[in-house]
C-alpha positions as semicolon CSV with decimal commas, in nm:
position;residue;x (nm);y (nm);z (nm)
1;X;0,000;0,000;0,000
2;X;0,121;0,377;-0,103
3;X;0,137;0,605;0,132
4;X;0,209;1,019;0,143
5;X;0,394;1,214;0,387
6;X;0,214;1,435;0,601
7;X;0,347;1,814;0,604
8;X;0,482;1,754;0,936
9;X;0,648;1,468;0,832
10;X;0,788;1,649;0,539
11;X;0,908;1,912;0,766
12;X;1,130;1,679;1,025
13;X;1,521;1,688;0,909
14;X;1,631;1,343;0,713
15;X;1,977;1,264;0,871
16;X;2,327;1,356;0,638
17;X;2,371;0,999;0,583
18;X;2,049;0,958;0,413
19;X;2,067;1,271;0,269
20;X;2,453;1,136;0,101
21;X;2,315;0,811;-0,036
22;X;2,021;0,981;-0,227
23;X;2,228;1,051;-0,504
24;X;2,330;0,705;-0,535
25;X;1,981;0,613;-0,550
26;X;1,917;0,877;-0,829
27;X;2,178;0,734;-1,085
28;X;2,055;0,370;-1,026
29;X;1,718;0,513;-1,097
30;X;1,779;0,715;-1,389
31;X;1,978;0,413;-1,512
32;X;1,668;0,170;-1,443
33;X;1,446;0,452;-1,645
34;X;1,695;0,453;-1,930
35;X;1,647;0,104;-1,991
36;X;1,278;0,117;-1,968
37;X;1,221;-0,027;-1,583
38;X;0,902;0,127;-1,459
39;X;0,899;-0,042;-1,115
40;X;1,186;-0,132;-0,915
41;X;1,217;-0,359;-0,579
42;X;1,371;-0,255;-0,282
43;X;1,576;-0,510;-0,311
44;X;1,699;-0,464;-0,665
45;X;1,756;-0,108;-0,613
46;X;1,899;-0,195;-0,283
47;X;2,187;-0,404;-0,471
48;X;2,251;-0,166;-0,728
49;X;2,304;0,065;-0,499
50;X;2,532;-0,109;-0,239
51;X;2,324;-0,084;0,036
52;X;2,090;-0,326;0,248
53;X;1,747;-0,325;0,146
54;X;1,628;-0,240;0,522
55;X;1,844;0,030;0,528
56;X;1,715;0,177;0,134
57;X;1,399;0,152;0,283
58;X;1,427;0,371;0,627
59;X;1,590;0,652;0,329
60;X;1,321;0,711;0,145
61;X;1,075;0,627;0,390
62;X;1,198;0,995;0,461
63;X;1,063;1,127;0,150
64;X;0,739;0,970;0,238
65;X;0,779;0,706;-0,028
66;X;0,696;0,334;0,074
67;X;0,650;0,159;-0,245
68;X;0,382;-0,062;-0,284
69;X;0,376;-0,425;-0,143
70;X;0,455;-0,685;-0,383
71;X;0,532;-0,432;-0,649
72;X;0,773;-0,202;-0,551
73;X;0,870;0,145;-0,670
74;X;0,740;0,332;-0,924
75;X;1,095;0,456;-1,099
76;X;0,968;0,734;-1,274
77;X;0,770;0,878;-0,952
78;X;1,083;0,783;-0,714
79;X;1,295;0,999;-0,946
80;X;1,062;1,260;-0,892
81;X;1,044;1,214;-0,549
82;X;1,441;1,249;-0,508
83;X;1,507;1,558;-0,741
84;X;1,272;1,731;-0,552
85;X;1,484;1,656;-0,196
86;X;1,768;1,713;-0,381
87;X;1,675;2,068;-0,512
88;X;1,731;1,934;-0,839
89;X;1,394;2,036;-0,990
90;X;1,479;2,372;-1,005
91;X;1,733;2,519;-1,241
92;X;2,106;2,600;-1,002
93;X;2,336;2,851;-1,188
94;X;2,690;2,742;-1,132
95;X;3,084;2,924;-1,179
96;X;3,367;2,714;-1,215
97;X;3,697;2,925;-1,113
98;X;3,935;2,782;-1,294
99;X;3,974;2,702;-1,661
100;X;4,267;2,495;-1,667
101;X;4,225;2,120;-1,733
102;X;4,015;2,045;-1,442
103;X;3,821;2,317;-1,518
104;X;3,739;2,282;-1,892
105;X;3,665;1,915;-1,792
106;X;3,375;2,016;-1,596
107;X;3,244;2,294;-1,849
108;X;3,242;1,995;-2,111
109;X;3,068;1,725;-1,835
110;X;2,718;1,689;-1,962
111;X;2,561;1,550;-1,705
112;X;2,531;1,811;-1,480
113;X;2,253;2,001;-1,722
114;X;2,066;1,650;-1,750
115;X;2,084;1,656;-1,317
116;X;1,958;2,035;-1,320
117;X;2,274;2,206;-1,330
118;X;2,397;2,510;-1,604
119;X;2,717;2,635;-1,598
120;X;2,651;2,966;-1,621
121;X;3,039;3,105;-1,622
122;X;3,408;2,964;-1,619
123;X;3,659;3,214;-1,519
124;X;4,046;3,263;-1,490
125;X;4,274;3,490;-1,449
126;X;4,531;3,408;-1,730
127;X;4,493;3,623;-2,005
128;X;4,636;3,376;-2,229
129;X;4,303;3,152;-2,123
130;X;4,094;3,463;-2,070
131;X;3,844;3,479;-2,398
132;X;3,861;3,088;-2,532
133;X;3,600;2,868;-2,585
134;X;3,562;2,575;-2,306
135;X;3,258;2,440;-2,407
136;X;3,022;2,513;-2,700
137;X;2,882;2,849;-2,659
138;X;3,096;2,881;-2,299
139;X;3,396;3,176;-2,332
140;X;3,607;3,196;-2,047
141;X;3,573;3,510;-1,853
142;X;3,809;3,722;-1,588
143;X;3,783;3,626;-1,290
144;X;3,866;3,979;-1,146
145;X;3,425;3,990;-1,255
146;X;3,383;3,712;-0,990
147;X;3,101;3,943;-0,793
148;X;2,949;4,036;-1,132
149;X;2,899;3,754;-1,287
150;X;2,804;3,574;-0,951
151;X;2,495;3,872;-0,944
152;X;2,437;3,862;-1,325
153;X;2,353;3,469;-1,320
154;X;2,246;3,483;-0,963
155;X;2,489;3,186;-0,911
156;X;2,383;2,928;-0,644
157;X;2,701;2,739;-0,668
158;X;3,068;2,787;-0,734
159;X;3,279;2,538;-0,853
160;X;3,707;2,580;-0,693
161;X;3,940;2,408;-0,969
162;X;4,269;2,648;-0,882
163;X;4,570;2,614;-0,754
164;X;4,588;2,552;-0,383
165;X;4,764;2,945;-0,344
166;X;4,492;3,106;-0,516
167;X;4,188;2,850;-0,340
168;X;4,136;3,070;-0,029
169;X;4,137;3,429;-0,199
170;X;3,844;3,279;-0,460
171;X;3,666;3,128;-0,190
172;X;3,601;3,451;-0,001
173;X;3,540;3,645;-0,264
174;X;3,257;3,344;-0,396
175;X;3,090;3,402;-0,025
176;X;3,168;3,763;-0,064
177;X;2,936;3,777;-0,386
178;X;2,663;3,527;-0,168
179;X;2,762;3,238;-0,272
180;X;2,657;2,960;-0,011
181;X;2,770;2,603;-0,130
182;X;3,104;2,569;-0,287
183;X;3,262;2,270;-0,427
184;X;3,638;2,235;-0,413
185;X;3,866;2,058;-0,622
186;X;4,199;2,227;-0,457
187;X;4,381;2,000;-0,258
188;X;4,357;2,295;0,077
189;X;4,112;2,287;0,356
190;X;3,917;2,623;0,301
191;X;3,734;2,886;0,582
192;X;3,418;3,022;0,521
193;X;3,215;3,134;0,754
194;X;2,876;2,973;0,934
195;X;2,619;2,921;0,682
196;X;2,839;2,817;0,360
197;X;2,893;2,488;0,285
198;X;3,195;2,334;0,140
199;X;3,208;2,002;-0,063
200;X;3,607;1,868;-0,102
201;X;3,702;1,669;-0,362
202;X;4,055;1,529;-0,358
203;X;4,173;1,322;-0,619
204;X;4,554;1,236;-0,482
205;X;4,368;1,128;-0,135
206;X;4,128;0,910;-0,296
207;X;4,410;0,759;-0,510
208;X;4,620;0,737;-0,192
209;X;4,326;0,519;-0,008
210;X;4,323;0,352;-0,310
211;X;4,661;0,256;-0,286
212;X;4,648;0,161;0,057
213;X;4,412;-0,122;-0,035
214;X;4,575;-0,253;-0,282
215;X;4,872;-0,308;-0,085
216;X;4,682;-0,458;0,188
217;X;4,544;-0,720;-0,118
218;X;4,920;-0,751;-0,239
219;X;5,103;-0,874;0,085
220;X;5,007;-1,237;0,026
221;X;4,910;-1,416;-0,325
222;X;4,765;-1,758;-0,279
223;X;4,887;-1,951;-0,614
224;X;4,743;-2,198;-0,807
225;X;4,923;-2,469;-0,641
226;X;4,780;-2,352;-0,261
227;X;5,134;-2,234;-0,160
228;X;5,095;-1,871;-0,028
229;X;5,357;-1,606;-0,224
230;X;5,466;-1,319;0,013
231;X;5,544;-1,015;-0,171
232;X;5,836;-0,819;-0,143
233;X;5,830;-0,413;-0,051
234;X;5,522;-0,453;0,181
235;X;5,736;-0,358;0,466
236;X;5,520;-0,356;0,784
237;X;5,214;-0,474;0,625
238;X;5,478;-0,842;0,588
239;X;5,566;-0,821;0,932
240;X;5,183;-0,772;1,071
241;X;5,154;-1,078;0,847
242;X;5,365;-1,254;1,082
243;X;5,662;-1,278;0,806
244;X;6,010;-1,138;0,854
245;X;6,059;-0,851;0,635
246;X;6,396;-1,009;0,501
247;X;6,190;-1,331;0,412
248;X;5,913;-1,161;0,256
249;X;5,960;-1,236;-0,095
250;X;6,042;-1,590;-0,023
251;X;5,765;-1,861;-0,141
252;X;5,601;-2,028;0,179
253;X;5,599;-2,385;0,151
């Protein structure tokens, strides 16, 4: 059975967890929509996602949507249902700061117009950048017009793909102009004041978790034949192994 949320149930605050997985949800559900999937499980969309289907549930039971027994969700209304949480039915004016390679990549990533996002400016402060094209119809501006452009496109979100030195300076002058929500692609931790929300994204961090599991996977190979293979260069990871570093490349019998 389908139920609705009440407007006091719509009101109460859904938890930042929740609130981080919904996006996850949305590109399992667009994908389910693209292939032509008008009703999806909790379980199915549970698995796509990489969740547990108890916990799927309890999220969007904070949206008000239940499904219905024995059917499931309707894709098309779920969508809906988290766009509209999202502020994603609305159209959000965004300025990237920073037109080097980062920052044409983004200007050229078309998914953010299918997701409700236009990229309303790229600036920089290179003249030699200063007046190219990034993107089809998208000329790079100076970024000394951060506060104009920011009023001119009433911009909602700015996008930080600079140098670390320069992060800081554009990030107050972003919350300077009004900007609230910022998204950061400089490998600094920036200050802004109470009421401005920062998003980090760093790549060499992710890589370096990465790389940390990898190793862990890499300090003993079990071959074909059953005999374990201890790697050589793991270090510490050989010794918490219970293997001498100076015997870690030898083959254990």
């Amino acid at each position: 059975m389908s139920r609705r949320p009440s407007a006091a149930q719509r009101s109460q605050g859904i938890p930042e967890a929740t609130i981080a997985r919904l996006p996850v949800y949305l590109r399992v559900l667009y994908t389910c929509a693209e292939q032509g999937i008008a009703t999806v499980s909790s379980e199915e969309l549970a698995t796509a996602a990489g969740v547990n289907s108890a916990k799927l549930r309890k999220d969007l039971s904070h949206l008000g949507s239940y499904g219905t027994r024995g059917v499931g969700y309707d894709v098309d209304y779920l969508i809906y249902q988290v766009s509209r949480e999202l502020g994603l039915t609305q159209d959000w004016p965004v300025v990237i700061i920073g037109a080097g390679n980062l920052g044409r990549a983004l200007a050229n990533y078309g998914g953010f117009a299918s997701r409700g996002f236009r990229i309303a400016a790229v600036l920089d402060v290179d003249p030699a950048v200063v007046g190219t094209e990034v993107a089809a119809g998208l000329v790079v501006g100076n970024a000394e017009a951060i506060e104009e452009v920011v009023a001119r496109h009433n911009v909602s979100i700015g996008v930080i793909a600079t140098p670390a030195t320069a992060a800081q300076d554009v990030c107050d002058r972003l919350v300077g102009a009004g900007v609230t929500s910022i998204l950061s692609f400089a490998p600094v931790t920036l200050t802004v004041p109470t009421g401005v929300d920062v998003r980090k994204v760093e790549l060499s961090i992710e890589l370096q978790i990465l790389a940390f599991h990898a190793q862990r996977r890499s300090v003993v190979r079990v071959a074909p034949d059953g005999k374990r293979h201890y790697q050589s260069g793991v270090g510490l990871a050989a010794l918490a192994g219970g293997v001498p570093a100076e015997e870690s490349a030898v083959t254990a019998q």
